[in-house]
Short mmCIF file of C-alpha atoms in Angstrom, two decimals:
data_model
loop_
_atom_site.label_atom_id
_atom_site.label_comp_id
_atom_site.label_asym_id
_atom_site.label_seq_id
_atom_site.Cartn_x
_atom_site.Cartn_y
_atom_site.Cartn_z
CA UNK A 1 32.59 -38.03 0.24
CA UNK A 2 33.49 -37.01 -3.24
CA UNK A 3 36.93 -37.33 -4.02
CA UNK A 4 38.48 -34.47 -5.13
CA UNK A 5 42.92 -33.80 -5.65
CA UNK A 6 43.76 -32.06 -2.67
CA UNK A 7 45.03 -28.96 -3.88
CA UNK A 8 41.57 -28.51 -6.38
CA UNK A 9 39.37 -29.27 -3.03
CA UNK A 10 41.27 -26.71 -1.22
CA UNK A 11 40.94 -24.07 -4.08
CA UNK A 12 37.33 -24.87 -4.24
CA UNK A 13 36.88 -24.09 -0.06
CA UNK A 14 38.51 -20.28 -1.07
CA UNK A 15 35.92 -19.93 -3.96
CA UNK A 16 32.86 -20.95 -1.74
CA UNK A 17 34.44 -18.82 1.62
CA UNK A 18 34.69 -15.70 -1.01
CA UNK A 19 31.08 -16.26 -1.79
CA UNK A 20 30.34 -16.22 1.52
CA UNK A 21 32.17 -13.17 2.31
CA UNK A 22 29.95 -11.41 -0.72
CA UNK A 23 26.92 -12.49 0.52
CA UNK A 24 27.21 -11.39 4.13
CA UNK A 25 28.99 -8.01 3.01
CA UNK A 26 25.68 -7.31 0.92
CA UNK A 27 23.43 -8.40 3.45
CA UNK A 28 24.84 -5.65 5.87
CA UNK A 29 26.90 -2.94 3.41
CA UNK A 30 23.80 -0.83 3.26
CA UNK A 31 23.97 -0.33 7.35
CA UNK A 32 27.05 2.03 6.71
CA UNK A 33 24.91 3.76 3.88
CA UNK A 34 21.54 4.18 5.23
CA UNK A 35 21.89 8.25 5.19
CA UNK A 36 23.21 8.35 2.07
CA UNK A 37 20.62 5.87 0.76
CA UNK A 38 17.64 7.65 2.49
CA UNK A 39 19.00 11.34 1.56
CA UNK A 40 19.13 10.43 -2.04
CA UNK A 41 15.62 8.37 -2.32
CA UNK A 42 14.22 10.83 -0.46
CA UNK A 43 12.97 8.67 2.54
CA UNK A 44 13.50 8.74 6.08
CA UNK A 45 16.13 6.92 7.89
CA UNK A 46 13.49 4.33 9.67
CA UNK A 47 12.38 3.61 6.02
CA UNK A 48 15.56 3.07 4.51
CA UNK A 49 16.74 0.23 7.44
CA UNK A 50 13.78 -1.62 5.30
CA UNK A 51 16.57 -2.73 3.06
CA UNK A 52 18.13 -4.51 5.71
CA UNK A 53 14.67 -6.19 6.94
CA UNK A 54 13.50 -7.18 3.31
CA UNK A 55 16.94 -9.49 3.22
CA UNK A 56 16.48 -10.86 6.52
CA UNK A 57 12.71 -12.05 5.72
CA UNK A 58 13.29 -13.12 2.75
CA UNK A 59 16.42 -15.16 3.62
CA UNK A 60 14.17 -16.41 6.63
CA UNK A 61 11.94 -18.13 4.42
CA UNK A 62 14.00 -19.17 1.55
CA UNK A 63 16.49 -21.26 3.55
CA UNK A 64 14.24 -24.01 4.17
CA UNK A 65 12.26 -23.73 1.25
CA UNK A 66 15.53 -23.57 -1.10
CA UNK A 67 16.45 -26.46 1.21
CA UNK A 68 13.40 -28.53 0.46
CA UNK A 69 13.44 -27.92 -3.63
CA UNK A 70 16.74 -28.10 -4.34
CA UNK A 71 17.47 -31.20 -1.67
CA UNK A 72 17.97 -33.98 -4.35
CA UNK A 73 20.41 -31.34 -6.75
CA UNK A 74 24.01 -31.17 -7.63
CA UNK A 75 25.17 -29.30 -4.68
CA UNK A 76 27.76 -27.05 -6.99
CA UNK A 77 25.11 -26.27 -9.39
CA UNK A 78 22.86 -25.10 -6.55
CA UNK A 79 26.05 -23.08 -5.32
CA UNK A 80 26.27 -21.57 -9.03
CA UNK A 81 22.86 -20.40 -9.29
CA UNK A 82 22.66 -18.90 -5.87
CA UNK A 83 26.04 -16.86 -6.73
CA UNK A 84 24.68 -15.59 -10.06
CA UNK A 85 21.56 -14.32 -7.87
CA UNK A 86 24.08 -13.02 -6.01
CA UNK A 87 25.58 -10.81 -8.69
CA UNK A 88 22.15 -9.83 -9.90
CA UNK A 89 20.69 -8.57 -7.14
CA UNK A 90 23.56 -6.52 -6.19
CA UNK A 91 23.76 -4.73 -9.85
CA UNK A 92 19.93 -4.20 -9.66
CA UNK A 93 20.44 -2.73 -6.47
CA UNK A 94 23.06 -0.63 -7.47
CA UNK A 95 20.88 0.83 -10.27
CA UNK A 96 17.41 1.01 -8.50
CA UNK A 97 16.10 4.36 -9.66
CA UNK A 98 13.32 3.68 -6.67
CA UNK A 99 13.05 2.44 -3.36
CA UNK A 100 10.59 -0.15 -4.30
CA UNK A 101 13.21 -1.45 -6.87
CA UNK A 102 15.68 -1.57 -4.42
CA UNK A 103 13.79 -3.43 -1.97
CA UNK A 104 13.15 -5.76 -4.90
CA UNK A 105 16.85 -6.33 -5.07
CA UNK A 106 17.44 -6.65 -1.16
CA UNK A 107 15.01 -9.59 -1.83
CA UNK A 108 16.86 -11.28 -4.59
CA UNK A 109 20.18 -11.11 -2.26
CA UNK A 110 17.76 -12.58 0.61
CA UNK A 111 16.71 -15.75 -1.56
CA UNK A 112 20.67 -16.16 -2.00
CA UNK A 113 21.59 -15.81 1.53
CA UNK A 114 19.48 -18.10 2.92
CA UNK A 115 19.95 -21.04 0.14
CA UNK A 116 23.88 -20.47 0.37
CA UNK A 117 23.61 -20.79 4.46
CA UNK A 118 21.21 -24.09 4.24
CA UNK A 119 23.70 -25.73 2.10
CA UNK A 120 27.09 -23.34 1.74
CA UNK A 121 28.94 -24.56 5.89
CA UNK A 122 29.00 -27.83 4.85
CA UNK A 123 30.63 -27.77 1.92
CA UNK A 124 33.96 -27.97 3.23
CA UNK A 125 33.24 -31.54 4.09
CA UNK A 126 32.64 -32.64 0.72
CA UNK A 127 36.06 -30.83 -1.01
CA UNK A 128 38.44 -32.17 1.60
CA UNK A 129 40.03 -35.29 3.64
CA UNK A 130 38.10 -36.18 6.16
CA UNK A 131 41.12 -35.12 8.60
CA UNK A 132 40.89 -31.10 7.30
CA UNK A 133 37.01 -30.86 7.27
CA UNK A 134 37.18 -29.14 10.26
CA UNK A 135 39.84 -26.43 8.69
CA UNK A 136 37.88 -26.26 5.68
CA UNK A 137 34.48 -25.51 7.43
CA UNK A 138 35.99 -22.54 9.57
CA UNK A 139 37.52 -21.14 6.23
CA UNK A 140 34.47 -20.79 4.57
CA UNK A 141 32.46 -19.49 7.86
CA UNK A 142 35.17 -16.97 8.64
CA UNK A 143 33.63 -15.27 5.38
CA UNK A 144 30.77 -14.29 8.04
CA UNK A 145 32.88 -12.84 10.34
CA UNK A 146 35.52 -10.60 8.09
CA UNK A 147 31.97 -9.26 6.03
CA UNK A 148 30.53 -8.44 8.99
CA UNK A 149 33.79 -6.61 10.06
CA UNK A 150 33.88 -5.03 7.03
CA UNK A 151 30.58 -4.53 6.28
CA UNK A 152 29.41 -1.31 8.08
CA UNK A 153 33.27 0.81 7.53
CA UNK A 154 33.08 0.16 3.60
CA UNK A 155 30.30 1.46 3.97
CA UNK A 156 30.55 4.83 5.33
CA UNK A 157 34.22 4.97 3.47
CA UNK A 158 32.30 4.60 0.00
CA UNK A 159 29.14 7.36 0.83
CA UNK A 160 32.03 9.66 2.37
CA UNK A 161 33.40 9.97 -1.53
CA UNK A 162 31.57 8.65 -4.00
CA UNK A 163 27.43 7.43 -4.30
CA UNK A 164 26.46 4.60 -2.10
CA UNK A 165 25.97 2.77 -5.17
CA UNK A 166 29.41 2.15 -5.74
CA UNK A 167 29.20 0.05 -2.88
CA UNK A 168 26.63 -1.76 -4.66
CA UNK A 169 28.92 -2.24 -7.89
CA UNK A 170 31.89 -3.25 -5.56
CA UNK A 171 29.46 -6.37 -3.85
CA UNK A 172 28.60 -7.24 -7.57
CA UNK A 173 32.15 -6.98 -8.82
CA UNK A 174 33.10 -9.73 -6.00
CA UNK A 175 30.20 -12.00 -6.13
CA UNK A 176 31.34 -12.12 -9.71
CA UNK A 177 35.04 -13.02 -8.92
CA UNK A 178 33.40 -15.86 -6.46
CA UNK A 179 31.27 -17.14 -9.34
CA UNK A 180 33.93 -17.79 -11.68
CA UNK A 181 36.03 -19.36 -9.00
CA UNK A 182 33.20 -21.17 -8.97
CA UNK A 183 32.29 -22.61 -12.12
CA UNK A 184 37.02 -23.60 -12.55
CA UNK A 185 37.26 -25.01 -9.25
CA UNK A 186 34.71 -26.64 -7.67
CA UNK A 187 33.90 -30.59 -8.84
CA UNK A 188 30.28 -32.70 -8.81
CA UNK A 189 29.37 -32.83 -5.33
CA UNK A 190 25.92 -34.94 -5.37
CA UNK A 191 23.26 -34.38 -3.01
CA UNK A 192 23.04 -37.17 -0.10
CA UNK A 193 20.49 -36.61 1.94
CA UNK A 194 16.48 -35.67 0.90
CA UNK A 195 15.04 -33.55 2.96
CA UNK A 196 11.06 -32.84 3.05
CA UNK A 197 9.55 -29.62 5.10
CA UNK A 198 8.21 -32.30 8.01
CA UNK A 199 11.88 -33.15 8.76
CA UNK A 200 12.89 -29.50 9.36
CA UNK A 201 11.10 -28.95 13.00
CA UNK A 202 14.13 -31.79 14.01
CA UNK A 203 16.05 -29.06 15.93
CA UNK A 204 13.49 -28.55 18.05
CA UNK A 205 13.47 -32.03 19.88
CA UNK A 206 16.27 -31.41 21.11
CA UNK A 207 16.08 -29.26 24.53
CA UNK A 208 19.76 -27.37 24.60
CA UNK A 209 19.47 -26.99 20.98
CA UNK A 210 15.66 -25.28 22.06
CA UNK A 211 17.74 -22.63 24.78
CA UNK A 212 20.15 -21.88 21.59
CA UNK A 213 17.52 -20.76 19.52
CA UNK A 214 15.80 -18.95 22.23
CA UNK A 215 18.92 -17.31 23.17
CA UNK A 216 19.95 -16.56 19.29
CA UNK A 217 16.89 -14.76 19.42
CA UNK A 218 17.12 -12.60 21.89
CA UNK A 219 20.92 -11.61 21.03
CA UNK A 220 20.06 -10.92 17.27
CA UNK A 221 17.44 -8.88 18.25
CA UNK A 222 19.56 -6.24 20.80
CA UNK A 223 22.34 -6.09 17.74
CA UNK A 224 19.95 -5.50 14.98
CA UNK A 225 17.53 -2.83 16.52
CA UNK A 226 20.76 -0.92 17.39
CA UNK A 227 23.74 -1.59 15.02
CA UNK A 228 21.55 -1.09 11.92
CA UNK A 229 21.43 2.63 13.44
CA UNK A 230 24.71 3.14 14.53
CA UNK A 231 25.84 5.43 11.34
CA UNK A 232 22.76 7.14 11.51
CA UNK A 233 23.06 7.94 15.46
CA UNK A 234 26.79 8.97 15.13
CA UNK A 235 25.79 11.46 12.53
CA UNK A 236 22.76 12.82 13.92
CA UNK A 237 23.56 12.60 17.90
CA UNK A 238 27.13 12.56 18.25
CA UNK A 239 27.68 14.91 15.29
CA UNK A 240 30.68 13.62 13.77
CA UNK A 241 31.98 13.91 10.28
CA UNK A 242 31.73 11.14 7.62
CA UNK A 243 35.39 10.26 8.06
CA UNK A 244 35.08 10.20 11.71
CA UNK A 245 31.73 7.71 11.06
CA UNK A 246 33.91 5.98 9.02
CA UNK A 247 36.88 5.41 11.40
CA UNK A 248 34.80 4.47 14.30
CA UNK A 249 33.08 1.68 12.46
CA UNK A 250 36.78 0.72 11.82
CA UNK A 251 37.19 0.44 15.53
CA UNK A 252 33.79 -1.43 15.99
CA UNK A 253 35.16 -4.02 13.30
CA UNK A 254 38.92 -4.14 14.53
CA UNK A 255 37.54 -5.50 18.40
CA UNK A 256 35.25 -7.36 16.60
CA UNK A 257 37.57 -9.33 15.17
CA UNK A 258 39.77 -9.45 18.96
CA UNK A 259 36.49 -10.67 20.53
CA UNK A 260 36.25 -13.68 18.13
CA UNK A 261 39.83 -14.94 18.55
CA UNK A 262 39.09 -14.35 22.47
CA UNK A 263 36.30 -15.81 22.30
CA UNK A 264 37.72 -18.98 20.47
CA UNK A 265 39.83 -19.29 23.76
CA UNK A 266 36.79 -19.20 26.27
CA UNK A 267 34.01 -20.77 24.88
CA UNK A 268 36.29 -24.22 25.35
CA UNK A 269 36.76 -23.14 29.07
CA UNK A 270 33.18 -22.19 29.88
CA UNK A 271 30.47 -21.52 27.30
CA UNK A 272 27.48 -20.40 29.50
CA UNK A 273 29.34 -17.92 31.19
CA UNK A 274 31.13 -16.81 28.17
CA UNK A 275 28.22 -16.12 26.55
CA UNK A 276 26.27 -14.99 29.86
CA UNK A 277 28.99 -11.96 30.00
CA UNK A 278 29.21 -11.16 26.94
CA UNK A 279 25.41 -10.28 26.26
CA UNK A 280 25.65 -8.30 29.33
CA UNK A 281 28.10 -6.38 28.24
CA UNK A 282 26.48 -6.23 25.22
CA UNK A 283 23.57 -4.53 27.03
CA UNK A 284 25.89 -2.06 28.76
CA UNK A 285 27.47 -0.96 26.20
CA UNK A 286 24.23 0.26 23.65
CA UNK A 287 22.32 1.61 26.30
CA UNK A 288 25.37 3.88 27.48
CA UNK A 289 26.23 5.27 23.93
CA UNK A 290 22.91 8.20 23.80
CA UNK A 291 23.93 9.05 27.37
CA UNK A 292 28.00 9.42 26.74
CA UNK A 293 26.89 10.88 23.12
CA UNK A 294 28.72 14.41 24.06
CA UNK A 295 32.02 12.75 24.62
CA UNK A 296 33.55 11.23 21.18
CA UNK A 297 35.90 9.47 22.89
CA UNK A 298 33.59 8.13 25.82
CA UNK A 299 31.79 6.76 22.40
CA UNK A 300 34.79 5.25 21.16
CA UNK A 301 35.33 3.21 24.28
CA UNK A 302 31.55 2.01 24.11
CA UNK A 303 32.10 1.43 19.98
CA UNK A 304 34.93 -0.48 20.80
CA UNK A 305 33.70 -2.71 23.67
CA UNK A 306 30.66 -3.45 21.56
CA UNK A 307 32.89 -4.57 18.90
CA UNK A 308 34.88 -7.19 21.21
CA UNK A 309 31.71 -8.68 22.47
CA UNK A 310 29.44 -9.25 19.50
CA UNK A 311 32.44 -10.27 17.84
CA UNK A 312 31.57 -13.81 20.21
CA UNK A 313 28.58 -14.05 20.12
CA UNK A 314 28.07 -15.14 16.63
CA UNK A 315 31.09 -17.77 16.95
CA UNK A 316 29.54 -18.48 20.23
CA UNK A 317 25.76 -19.27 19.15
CA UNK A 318 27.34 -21.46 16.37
CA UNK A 319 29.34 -23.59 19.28
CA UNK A 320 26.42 -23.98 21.72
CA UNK A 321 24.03 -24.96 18.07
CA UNK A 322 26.95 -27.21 17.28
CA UNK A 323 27.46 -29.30 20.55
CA UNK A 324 23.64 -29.28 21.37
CA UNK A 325 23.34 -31.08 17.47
CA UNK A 326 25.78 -33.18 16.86
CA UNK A 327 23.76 -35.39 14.10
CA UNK A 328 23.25 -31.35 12.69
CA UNK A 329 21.97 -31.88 8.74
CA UNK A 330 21.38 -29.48 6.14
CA UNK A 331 16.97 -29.11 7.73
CA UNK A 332 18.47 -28.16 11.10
CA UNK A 333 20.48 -26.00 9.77
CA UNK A 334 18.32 -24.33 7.72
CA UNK A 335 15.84 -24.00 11.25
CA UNK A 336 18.81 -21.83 12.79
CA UNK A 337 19.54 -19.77 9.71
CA UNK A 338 15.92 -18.89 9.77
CA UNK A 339 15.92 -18.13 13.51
CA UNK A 340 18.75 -15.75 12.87
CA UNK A 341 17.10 -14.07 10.04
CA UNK A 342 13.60 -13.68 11.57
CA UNK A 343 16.12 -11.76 14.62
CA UNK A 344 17.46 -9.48 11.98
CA UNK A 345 14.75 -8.34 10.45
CA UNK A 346 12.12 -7.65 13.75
CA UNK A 347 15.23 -6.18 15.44
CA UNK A 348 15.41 -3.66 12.67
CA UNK A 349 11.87 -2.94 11.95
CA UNK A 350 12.03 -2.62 16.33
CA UNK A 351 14.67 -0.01 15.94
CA UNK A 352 13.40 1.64 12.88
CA UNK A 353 10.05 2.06 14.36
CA UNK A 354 11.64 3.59 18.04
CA UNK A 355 14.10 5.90 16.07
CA UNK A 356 11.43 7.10 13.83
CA UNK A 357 8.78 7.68 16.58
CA UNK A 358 11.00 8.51 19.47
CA UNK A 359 14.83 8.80 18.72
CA UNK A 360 18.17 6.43 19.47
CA UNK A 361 17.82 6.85 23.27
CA UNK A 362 14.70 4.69 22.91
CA UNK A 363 15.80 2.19 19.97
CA UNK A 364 19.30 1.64 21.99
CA UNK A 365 17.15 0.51 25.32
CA UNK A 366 15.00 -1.42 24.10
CA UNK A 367 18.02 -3.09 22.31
CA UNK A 368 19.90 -3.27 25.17
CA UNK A 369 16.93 -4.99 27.22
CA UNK A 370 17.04 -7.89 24.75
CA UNK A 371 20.50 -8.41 25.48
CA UNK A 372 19.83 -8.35 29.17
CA UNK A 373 16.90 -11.40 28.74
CA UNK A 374 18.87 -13.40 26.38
CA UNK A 375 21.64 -13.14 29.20
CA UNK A 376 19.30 -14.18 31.99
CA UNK A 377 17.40 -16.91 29.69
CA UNK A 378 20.68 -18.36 28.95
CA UNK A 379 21.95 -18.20 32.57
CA UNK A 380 18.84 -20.07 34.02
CA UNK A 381 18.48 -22.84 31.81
CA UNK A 382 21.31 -23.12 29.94
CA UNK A 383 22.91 -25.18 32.52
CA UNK A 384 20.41 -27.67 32.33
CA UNK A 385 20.00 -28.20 28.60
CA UNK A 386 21.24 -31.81 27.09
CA UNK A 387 23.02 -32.73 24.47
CA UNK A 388 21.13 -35.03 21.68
CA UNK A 389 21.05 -36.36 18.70
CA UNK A 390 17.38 -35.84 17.09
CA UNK A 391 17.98 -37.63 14.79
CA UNK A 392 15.62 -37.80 10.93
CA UNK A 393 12.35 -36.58 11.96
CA UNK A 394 11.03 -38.94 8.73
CA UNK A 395 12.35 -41.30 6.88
CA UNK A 396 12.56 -38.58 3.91
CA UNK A 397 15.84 -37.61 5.42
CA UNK A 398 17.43 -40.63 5.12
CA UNK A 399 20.62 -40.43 2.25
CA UNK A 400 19.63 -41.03 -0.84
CA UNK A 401 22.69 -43.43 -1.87
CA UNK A 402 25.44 -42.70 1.01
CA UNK A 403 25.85 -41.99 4.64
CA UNK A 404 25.42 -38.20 5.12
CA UNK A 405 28.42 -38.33 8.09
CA UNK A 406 30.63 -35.62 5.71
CA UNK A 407 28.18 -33.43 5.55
CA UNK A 408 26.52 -32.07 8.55
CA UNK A 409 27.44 -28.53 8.50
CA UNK A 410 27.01 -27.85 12.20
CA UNK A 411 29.35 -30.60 13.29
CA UNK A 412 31.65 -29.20 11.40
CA UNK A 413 32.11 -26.18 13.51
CA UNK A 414 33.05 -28.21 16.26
CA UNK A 415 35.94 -26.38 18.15
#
């Protein structure tokens, strides 16, 4: 592990945990300004939620491939160059004069995301004593959390006042701040490990680590082909103003973050069921909200359980990946961050096509049955899944000059 002073190591973990606050704010920011985005393109609503499925596909397939190329590199200067994409693509996207344009710059921040994810969790083992890597790790992860909190009631708060550009200029104005913290704080971290594309199918040896991608599936696909219509739907069905859009994504985020800490507590106790109830819930929740759209406050209740229980599964998914790898490298990784961003992408194109074609109360069923089959997958087999090592797929992953133990990113997140 590269030895760093304790106090620069820890410094570093902030810079690369702000980075990956930026890059998981403008992966989802635009979800709060979809109206805003498609009134002033002059688009319609299912159209504009392409800005959300260009990052996801593109992130999809740049995670392993960025993982692949840039395998034998400096990890920090990998880090740098995917922050200054970073910046870019969120100033290009802020001045897009065209859809196309913008989708151009959704798929800049896309090539960022999923290089920063392949390589980005595991960081925190390389900047710290051994003893803190755990710590460090859930630092820089938390970014995923707060951004997704944050993500959707920015959102709305910006197009409520001022052009959902700003929001745009805001994402680039932080990305920047990351960079720089960057480029003062964070030392030489070599590459250890060389990974080729034939070591990446790894994960999938490995039967419990087969149900969590099965199950990651299904869950990413019920949030995304609802949530990325949730503005739109509280505007259009439940007729609210901007500022009550705005304050209801506020509760969505605030049980969000309640679910995780919850979550945090349960998952040690019993992880199938934790997760088995919460997708359930899940389910209940979307497909009540066109039903209960006449009652604000019958909405709020449904926002706000939502919230609480999507705010586990994310930490959840990450558990169940982590104790079904526990020999997790940078390849495996990458297979899960690609999993996740395949989800995101279909589930929005899924809602965007049932909104366009037949309204929310379709898009928010469909969503919901997802949910339901991820439950019942997980329920059924998840019982009997092992835990294993899968160890290198080919002797390309072996380190290329020391043992890779500090680096697996998925151990790391090891409750």
């Amino acid at each position: 592990m590269t030895q760093t002073p304790d106090r620069r190591g820890w410094l570093g973990v902030l810079s690369v945990a702000l980075g990956s606050f930026v890059l998981v704010l403008s992966e989802f920011l635009p979800i709060g300004l979809l109206p805003a985005i498609a009134d002033d393109l002059h688009i319609g609503i299912g159209t504009a939620g392409l800005v959300v499925v260009a990052t996801g596909l593109t992130a999809a397939i740049s995670s392993p491939v960025v993982t692949v190329l840039t395998s034998r590199v400096d990890r920090r200067t990998v880090l740098w160059s995917l922050t200054v994409l970073l910046v870019v693509a969120n100033l290009v996207g802020a001045f897009a004069p065209t859809f196309g344009l913008l989708i151009v710059a959704r798929m800049l921040l896309g090539v960022a995301l999923g290089g920063f994810w392949a390589i980005g969790a595991g960081m925190g083992a390389r900047l710290v004593e051994a003893r803190s890597v755990i710590k460090a790790t859930s630092i820089i992860t938390a970014g995923i959390s707060v951004a997704t909190v944050a993500s959707l009631p920015l959102g709305a708060f910006v197009s409520s006042f001022a052009s959902w550009r700003v929001a745009f200029l805001i994402s680039a104005a932080l990305a920047a701040l990351a960079l720089v913290g960057q480029l003062v704080l964070l030392p030489s971290i070599p590459a250890v490990q060389r990974v080729r594309f034939a070591t990446l199918g790894g994960l999938l040896r490995v039967p419990r680590a087969r149900i969590g991608l099965i199950t990651t599936v299904f869950v990413f696909l019920a949030q995304f082909a609802a949530y990325t219509y949730v503005a739109p739907y509280l505007e259009d069905l439940v007729k609210v103003t901007a500022g009550t859009i705005t304050l209801a994504l506020l509760l969505f985020g605030v049980a969000g973050i309640a679910g995780n800490f919850v979550a945090g507590a349960t998952l040690s106790r019993n992880m199938v069921a934790t997760l088995t109830v919460g997708k359930v819930l899940l389910a209940v929740a979307i497909v009540l909200l066109p039903i209960l759209a006449w009652s604000v406050p019958g909405v709020f209740v449904l926002l706000a359980l939502w919230g609480f229980v999507w705010g586990a599964m994310p930490l959840g998914m990450q558990t169940w990946m982590a104790t079904a790898t526990p020999g997790g490298s940078e390849g495996s990784l990458a297979l899960f961050v690609t999993t996740i961003q395949l989800s995101i992408a279909a589930g929005s194109v899924l809602g965007g096509i049932a909104v366009s074609s037949s309204g929310y109360g379709l898009d928010f069923t469909i969503a919901a049955a997802f949910a339901l089959v991820g439950a019942v997958v997980l329920l059924t087999l998840g019982r009997g899944g092992r835990t294993e090592d899968p160890g290198p797929a080919d002797p390309a992953a072996a380190p290329l000059s020391e043992p890779s133990s500090a680096e697996p990113a998925v151990d790391a997140l090891r409750p």
